[in-house]
PDB file of C-alpha atoms in Angstrom:
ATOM      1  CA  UNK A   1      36.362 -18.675 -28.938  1.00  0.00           C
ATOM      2  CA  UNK A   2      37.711 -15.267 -30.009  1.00  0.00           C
ATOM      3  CA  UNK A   3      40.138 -15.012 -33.121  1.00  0.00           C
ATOM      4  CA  UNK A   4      42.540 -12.511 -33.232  1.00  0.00           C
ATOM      5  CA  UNK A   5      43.915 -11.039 -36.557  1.00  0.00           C
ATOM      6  CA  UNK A   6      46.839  -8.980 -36.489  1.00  0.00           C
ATOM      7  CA  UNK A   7      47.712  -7.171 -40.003  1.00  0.00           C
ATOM      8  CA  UNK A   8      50.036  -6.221 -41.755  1.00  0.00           C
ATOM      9  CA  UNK A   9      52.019  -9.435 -41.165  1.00  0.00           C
ATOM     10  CA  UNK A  10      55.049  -7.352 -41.602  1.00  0.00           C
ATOM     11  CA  UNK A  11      54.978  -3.206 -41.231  1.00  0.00           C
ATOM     12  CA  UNK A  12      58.804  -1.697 -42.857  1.00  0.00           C
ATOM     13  CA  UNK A  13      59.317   1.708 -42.007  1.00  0.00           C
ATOM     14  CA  UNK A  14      61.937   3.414 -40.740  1.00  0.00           C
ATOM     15  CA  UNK A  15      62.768   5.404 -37.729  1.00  0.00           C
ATOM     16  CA  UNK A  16      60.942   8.449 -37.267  1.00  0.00           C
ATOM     17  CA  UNK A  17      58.087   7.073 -39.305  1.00  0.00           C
ATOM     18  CA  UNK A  18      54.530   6.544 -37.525  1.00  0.00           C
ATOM     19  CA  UNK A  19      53.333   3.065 -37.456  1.00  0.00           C
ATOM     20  CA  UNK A  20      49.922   1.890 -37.313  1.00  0.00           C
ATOM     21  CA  UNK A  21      49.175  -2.063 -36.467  1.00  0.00           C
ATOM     22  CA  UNK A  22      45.847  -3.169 -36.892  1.00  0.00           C
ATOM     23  CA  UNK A  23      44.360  -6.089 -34.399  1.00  0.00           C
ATOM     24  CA  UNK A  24      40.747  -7.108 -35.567  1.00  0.00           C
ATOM     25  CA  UNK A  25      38.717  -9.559 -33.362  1.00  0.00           C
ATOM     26  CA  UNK A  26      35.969 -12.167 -34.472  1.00  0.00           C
ATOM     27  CA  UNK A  27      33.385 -11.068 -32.426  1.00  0.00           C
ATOM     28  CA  UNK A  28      32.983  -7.831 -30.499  1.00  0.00           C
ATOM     29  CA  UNK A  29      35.085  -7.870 -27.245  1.00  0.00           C
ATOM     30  CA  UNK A  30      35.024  -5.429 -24.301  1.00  0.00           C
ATOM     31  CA  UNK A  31      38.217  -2.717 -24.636  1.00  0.00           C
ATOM     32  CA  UNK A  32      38.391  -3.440 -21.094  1.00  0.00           C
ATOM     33  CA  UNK A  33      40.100  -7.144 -21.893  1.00  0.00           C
ATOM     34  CA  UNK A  34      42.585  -6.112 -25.290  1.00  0.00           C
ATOM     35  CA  UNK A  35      46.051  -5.515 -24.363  1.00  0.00           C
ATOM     36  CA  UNK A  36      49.272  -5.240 -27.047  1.00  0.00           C
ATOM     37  CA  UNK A  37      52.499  -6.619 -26.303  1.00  0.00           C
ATOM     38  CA  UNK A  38      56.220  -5.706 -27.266  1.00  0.00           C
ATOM     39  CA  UNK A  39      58.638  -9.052 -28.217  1.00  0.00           C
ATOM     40  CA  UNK A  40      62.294  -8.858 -28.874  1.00  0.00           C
ATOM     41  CA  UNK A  41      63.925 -11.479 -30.124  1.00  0.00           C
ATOM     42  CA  UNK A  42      65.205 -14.138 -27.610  1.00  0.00           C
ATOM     43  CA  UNK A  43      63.083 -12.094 -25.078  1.00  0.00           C
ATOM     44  CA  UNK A  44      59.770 -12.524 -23.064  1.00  0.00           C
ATOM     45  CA  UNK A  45      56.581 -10.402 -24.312  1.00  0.00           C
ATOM     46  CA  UNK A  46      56.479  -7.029 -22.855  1.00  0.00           C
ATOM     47  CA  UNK A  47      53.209  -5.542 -21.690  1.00  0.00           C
ATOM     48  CA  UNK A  48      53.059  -2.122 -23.613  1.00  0.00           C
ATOM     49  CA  UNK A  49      49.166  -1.180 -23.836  1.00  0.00           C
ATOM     50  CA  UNK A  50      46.120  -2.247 -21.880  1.00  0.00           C
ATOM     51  CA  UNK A  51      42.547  -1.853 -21.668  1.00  0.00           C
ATOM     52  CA  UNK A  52      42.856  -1.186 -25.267  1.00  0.00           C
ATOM     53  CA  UNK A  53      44.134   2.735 -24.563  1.00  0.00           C
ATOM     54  CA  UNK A  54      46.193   2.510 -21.363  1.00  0.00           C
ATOM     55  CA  UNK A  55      49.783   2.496 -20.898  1.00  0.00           C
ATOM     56  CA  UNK A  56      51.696   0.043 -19.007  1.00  0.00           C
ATOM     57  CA  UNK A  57      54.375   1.521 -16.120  1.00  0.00           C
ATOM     58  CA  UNK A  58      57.319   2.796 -17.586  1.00  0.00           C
ATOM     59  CA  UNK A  59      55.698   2.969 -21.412  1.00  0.00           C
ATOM     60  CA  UNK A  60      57.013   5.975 -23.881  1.00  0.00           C
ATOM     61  CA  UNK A  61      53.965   8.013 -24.635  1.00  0.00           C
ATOM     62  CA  UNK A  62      55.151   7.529 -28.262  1.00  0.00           C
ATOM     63  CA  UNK A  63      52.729   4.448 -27.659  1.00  0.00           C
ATOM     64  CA  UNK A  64      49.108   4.410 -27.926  1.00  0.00           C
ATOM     65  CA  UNK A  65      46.045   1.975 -28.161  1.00  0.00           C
ATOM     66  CA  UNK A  66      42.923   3.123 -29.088  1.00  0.00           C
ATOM     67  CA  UNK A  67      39.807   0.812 -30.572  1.00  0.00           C
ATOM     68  CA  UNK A  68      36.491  -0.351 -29.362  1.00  0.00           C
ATOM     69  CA  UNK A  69      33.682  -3.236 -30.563  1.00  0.00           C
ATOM     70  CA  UNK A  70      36.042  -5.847 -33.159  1.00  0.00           C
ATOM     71  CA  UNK A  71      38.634  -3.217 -34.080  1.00  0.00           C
ATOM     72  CA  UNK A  72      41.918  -2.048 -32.245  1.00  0.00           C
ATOM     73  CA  UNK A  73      45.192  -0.121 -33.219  1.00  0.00           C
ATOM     74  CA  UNK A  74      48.473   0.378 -32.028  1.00  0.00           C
ATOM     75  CA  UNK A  75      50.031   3.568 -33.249  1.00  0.00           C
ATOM     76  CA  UNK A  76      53.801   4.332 -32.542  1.00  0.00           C
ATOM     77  CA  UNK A  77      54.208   8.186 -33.028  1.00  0.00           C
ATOM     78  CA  UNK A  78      57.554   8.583 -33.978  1.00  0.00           C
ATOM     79  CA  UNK A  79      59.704   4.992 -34.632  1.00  0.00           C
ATOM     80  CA  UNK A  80      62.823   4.665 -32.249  1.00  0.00           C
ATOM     81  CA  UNK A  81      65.607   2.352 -33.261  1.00  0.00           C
ATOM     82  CA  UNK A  82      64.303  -0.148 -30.390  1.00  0.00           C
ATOM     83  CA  UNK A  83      60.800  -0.095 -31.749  1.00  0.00           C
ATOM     84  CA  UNK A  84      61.573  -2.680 -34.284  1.00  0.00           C
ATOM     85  CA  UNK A  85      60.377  -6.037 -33.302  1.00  0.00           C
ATOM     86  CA  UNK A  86      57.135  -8.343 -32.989  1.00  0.00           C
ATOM     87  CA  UNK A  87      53.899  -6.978 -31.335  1.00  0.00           C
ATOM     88  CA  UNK A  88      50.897  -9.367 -30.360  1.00  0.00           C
ATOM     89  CA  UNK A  89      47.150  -8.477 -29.098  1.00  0.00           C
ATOM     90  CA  UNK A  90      45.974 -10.149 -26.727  1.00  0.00           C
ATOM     91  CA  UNK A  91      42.420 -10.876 -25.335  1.00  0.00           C
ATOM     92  CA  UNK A  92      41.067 -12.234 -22.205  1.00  0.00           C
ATOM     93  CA  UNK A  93      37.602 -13.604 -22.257  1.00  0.00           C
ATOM     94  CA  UNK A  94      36.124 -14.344 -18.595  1.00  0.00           C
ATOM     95  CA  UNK A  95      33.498 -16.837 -19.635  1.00  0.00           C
ATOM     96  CA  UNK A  96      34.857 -19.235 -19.357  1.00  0.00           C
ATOM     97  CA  UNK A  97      38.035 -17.334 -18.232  1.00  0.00           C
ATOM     98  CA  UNK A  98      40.365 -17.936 -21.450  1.00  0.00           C
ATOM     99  CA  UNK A  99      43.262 -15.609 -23.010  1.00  0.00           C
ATOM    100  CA  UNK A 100      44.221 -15.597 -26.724  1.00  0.00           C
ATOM    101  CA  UNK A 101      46.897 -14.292 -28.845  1.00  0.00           C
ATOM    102  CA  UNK A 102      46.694 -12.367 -32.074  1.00  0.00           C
ATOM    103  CA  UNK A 103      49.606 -13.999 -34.596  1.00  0.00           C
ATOM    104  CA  UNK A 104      51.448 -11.128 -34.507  1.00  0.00           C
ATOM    105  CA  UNK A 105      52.784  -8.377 -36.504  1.00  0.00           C
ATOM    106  CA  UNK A 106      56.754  -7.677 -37.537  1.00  0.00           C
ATOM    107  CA  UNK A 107      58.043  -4.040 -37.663  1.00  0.00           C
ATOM    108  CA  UNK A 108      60.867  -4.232 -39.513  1.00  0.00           C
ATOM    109  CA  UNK A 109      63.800  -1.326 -40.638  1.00  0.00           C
ATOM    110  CA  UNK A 110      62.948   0.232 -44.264  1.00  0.00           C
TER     111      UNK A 110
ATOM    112  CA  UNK B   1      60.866  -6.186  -8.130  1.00  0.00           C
ATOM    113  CA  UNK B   2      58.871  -9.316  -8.859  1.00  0.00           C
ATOM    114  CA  UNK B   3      60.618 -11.334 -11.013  1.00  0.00           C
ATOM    115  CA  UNK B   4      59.560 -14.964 -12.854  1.00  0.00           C
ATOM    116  CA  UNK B   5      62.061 -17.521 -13.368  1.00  0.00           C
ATOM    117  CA  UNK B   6      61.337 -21.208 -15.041  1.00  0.00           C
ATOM    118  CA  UNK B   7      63.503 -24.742 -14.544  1.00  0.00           C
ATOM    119  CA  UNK B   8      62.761 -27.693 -15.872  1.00  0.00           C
ATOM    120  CA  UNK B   9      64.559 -30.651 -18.634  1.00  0.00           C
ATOM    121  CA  UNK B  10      65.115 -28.671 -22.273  1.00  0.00           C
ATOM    122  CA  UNK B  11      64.710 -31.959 -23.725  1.00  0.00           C
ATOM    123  CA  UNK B  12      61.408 -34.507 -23.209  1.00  0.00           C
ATOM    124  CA  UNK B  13      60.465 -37.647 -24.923  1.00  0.00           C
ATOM    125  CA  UNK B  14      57.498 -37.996 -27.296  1.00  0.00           C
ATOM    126  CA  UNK B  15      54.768 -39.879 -24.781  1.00  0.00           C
ATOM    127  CA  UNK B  16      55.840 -38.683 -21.614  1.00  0.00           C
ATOM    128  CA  UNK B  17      55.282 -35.648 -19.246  1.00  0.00           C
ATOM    129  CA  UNK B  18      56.712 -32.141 -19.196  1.00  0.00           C
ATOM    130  CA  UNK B  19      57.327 -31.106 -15.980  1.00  0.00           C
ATOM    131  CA  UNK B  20      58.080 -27.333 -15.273  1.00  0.00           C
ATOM    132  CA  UNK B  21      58.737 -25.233 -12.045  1.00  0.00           C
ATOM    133  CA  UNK B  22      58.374 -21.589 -12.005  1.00  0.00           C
ATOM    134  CA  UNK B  23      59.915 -19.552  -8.891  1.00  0.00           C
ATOM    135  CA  UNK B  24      59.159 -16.042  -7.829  1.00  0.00           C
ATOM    136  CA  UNK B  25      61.194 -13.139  -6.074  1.00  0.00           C
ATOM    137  CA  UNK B  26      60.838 -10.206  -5.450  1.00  0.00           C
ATOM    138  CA  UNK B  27      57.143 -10.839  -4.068  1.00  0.00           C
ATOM    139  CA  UNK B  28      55.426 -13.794  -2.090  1.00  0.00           C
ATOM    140  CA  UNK B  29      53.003 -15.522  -4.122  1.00  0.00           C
ATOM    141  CA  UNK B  30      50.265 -16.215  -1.675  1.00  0.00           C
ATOM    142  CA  UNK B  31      49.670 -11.814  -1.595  1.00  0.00           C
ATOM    143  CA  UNK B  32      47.843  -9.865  -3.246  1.00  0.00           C
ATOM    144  CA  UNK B  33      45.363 -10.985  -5.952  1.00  0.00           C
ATOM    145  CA  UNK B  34      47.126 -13.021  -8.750  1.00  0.00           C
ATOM    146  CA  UNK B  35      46.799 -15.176 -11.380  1.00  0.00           C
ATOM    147  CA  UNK B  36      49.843 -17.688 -12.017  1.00  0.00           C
ATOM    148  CA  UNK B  37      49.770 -18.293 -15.661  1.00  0.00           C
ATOM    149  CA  UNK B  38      51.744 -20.423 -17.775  1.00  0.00           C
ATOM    150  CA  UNK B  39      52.487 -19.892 -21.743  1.00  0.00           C
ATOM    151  CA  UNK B  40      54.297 -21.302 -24.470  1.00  0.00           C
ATOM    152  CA  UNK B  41      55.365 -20.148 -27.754  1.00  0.00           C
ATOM    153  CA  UNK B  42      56.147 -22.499 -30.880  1.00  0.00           C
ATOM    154  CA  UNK B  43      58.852 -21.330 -32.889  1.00  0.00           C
ATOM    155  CA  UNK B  44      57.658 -18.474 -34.732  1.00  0.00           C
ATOM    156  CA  UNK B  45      54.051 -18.542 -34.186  1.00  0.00           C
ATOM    157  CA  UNK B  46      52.138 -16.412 -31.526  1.00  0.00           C
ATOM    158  CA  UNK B  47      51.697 -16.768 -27.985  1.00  0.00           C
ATOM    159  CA  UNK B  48      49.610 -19.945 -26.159  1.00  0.00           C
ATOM    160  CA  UNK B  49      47.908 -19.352 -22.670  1.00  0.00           C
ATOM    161  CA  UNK B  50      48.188 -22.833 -21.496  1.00  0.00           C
ATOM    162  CA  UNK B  51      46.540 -22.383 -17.857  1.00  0.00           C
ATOM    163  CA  UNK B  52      46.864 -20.561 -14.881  1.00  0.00           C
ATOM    164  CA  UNK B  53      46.206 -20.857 -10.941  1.00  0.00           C
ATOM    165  CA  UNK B  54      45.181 -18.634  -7.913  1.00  0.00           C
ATOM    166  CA  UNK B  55      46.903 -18.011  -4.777  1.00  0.00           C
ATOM    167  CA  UNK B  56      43.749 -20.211  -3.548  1.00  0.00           C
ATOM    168  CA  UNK B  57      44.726 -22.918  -5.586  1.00  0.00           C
ATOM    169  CA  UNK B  58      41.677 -22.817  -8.259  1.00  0.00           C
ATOM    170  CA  UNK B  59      42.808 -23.558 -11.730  1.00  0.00           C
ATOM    171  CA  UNK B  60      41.642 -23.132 -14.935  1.00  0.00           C
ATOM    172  CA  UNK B  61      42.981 -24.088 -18.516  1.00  0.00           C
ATOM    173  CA  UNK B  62      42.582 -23.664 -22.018  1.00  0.00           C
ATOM    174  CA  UNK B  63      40.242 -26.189 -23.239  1.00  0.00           C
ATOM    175  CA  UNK B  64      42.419 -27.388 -26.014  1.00  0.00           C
ATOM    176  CA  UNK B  65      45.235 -28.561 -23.194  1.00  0.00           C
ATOM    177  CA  UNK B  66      42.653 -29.542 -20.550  1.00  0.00           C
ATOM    178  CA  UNK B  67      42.536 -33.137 -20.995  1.00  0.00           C
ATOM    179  CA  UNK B  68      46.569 -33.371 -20.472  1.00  0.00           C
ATOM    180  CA  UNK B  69      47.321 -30.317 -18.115  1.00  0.00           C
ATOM    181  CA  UNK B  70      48.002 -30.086 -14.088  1.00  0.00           C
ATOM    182  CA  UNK B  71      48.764 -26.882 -12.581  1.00  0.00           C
ATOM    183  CA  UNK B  72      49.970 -26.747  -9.232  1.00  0.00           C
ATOM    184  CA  UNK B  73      51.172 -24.371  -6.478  1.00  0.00           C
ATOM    185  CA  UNK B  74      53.624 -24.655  -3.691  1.00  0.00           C
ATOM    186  CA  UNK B  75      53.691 -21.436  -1.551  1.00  0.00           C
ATOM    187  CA  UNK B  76      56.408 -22.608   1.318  1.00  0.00           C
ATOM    188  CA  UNK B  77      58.878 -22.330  -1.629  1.00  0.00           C
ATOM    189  CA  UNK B  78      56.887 -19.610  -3.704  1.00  0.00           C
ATOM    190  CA  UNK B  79      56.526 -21.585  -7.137  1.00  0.00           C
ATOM    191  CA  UNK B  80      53.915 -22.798  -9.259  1.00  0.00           C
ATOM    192  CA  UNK B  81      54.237 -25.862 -11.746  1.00  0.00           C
ATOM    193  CA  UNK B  82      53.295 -27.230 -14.644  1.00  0.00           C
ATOM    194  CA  UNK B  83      52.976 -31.097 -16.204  1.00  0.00           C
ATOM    195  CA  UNK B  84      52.042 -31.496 -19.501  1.00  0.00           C
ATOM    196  CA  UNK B  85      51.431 -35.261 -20.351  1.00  0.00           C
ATOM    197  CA  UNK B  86      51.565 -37.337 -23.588  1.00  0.00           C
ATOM    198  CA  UNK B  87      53.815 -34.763 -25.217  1.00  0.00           C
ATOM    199  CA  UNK B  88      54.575 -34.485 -29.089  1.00  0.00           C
ATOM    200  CA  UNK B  89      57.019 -32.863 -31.308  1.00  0.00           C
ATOM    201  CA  UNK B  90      53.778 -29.964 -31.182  1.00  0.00           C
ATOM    202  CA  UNK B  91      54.310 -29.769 -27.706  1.00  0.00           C
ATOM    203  CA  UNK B  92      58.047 -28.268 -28.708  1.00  0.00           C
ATOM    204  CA  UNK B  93      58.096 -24.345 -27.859  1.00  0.00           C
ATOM    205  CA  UNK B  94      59.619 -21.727 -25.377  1.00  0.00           C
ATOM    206  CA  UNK B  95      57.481 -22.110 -22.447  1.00  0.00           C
ATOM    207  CA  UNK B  96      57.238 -19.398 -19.836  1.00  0.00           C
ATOM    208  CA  UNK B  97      55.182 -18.317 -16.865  1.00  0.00           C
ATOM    209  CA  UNK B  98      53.476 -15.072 -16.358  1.00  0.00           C
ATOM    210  CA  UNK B  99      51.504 -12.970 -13.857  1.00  0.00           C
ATOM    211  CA  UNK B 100      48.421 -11.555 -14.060  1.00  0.00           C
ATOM    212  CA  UNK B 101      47.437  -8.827 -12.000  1.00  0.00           C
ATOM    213  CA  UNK B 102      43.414  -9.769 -11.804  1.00  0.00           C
ATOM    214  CA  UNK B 103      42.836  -7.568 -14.503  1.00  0.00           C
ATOM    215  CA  UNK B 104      43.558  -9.811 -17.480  1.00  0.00           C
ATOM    216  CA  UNK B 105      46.843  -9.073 -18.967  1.00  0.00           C
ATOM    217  CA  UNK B 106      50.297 -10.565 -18.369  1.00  0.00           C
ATOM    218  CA  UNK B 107      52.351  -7.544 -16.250  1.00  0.00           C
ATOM    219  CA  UNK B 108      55.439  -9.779 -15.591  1.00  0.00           C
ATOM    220  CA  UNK B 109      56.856 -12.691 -17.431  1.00  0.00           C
ATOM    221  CA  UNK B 110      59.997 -15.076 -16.848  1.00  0.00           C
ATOM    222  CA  UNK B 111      62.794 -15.184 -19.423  1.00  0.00           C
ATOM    223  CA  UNK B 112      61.387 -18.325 -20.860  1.00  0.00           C
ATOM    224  CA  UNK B 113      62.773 -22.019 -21.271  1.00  0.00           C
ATOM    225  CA  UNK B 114      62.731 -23.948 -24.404  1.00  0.00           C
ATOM    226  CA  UNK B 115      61.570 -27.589 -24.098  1.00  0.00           C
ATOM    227  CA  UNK B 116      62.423 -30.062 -27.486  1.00  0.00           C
ATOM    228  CA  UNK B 117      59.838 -33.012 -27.689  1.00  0.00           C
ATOM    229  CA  UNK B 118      62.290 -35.433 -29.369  1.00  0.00           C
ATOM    230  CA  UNK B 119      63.489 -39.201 -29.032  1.00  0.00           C
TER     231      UNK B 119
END
C-alpha cells in the first residue's frame, strides 16, 4: 500500500506570496496516477492538478504540479484570497486498483 | 453538467448498516467509461476511497472495508449505492460519491452527507 505524506501540515502566507506544498510517497509511483485536490470548508474536494503536472478544466494557471519517482509539489504562483484552504494528494494504484489520500496540508492567512 | 448528489439517514446505530444512494444528472450513468466511487471523510482527517463500481457492474473496494462493503448500481433511475454493515462510532464521517473519468482521479464529486454512528 502507498503512503502519502503531505508537509508542511500547515503553510501561513499571505496573499501574493508563492506557496510550495510538498506530497512525498512511500514507494515510487507513476506521475501518471498523482493528482492534488482543492477543499473548502463545508465543501467537496476539488480536482485542481492531475497526472502530477496537468491542470484540471477551468484551473488558474497560478496552479502547477510538477514531481516524478516519490516526490511531488504543488506550487501556487501568486496567493489569491480564495487560495486559502486544505489541499490533499492523491494516488491511484491499479494493482490491485486502490486510491489513497495524502493527510493534507492547511494554507492559512499570515 | 454532471452533477452528484447523496441521500441517505444522517444518523445510524452502532451494529447496523449504512445505507446510501447517490443520484446523477446532468449525464446517464450507463455512458461513457466511468468509475462510480464512493468516499468518506472523518472529521478532520484526509480523504477515504471506500469502493467504486463500473457502468458494467464490476466492483472493487478498499481492502480495509471489503469484508463489510456492497456497492451497487441501478441505471433505470441513474444511481449507485452503498451499504456499509456493522458500523461504529469510526464509521462516523461526511460520506460522498465521486466520478472517475477512467483515468484515476475524482473529476466530479457530490456535496457530501454526514452520517453519525451513535445510539
Amino acid at each position: 500500500e502507498i503512503v502519502l505524506t503531505q508537509s508542511p501540515g500547515t503553510l501561513s502566507l499571505s496573499p501574493g506570496e508563492r506557496a510550495t506544498l510538498s506530497c512525498r510517497a512511500s514507494q515510487s509511483v507513476s506521475s501518471n496516477y498523482l493528482a492534488w485536490y482543492q477543499q473548502k470548508p463545508g465543501q467537496a474536494p476539488r480536482l485542481l492538478i492531475y497526472g502530477a503536472s496537468s491542470r484540471a478544466t477551468g484551473i488558474p494557471d497560478r496552479f502547477s504540479g510538477s514531481g516524478s519517482g516519490t516526490d511531488f509539489t504543488l506550487t501556487i504562483s501568486r496567493l489569491e484570497p480564495e487560495d486559502f484552504a486544505v489541499y490533499y494528494c492523491q494516488h491511484y494504484g491499479s494493482s490491485p486498483p486502490e486510491y489513497t489520500f495524502g493527510q493534507g496540508t492547511k494554507l492559512e492567512i499570515k | 453538467q454532471v452533477q452528484l448528489q447523496e441521500s441517505g439517514p444522517g444518523l445510524v446505530k452502532p451494529s447496523q448498516t449504512l445505507s446510501l444512494t447517490c443520484t446523477v444528472s446532468g449525464g446517464s450513468i450507463s455512458s461513457g467509461s466511468y468509475y462510480w466511487s464512493w468516499i468518506r471523510q472523518p472529521a478532520g482527517k484526509g480523504p477515504e476511497w471506500i469502493g467504486r463500481i463500473y457502468t458494467s457492474g464490476s466492483t472493487n473496494y478498499n481492502p480495509s472495508l471489503k469484508s463489510r462493503v456492497t456497492i451497487s448500481v441501478d441505471t433505470s433511475k441513474n444511481q449507485f449505492s452503498l451499504k456499509l454493515s456493522s458500523v461504529t462510532a469510526a464509521d462516523t464521517a461526511v460520506y460522498y460519491c465521486a466520478r472517475d473519468p477512467l483515468r484515476s482521479r475524482f473529476d466530479y464529486w457530490g456535496q457530501g452527507t454526514l452520517v453519525t454512528v451513535s445510539s
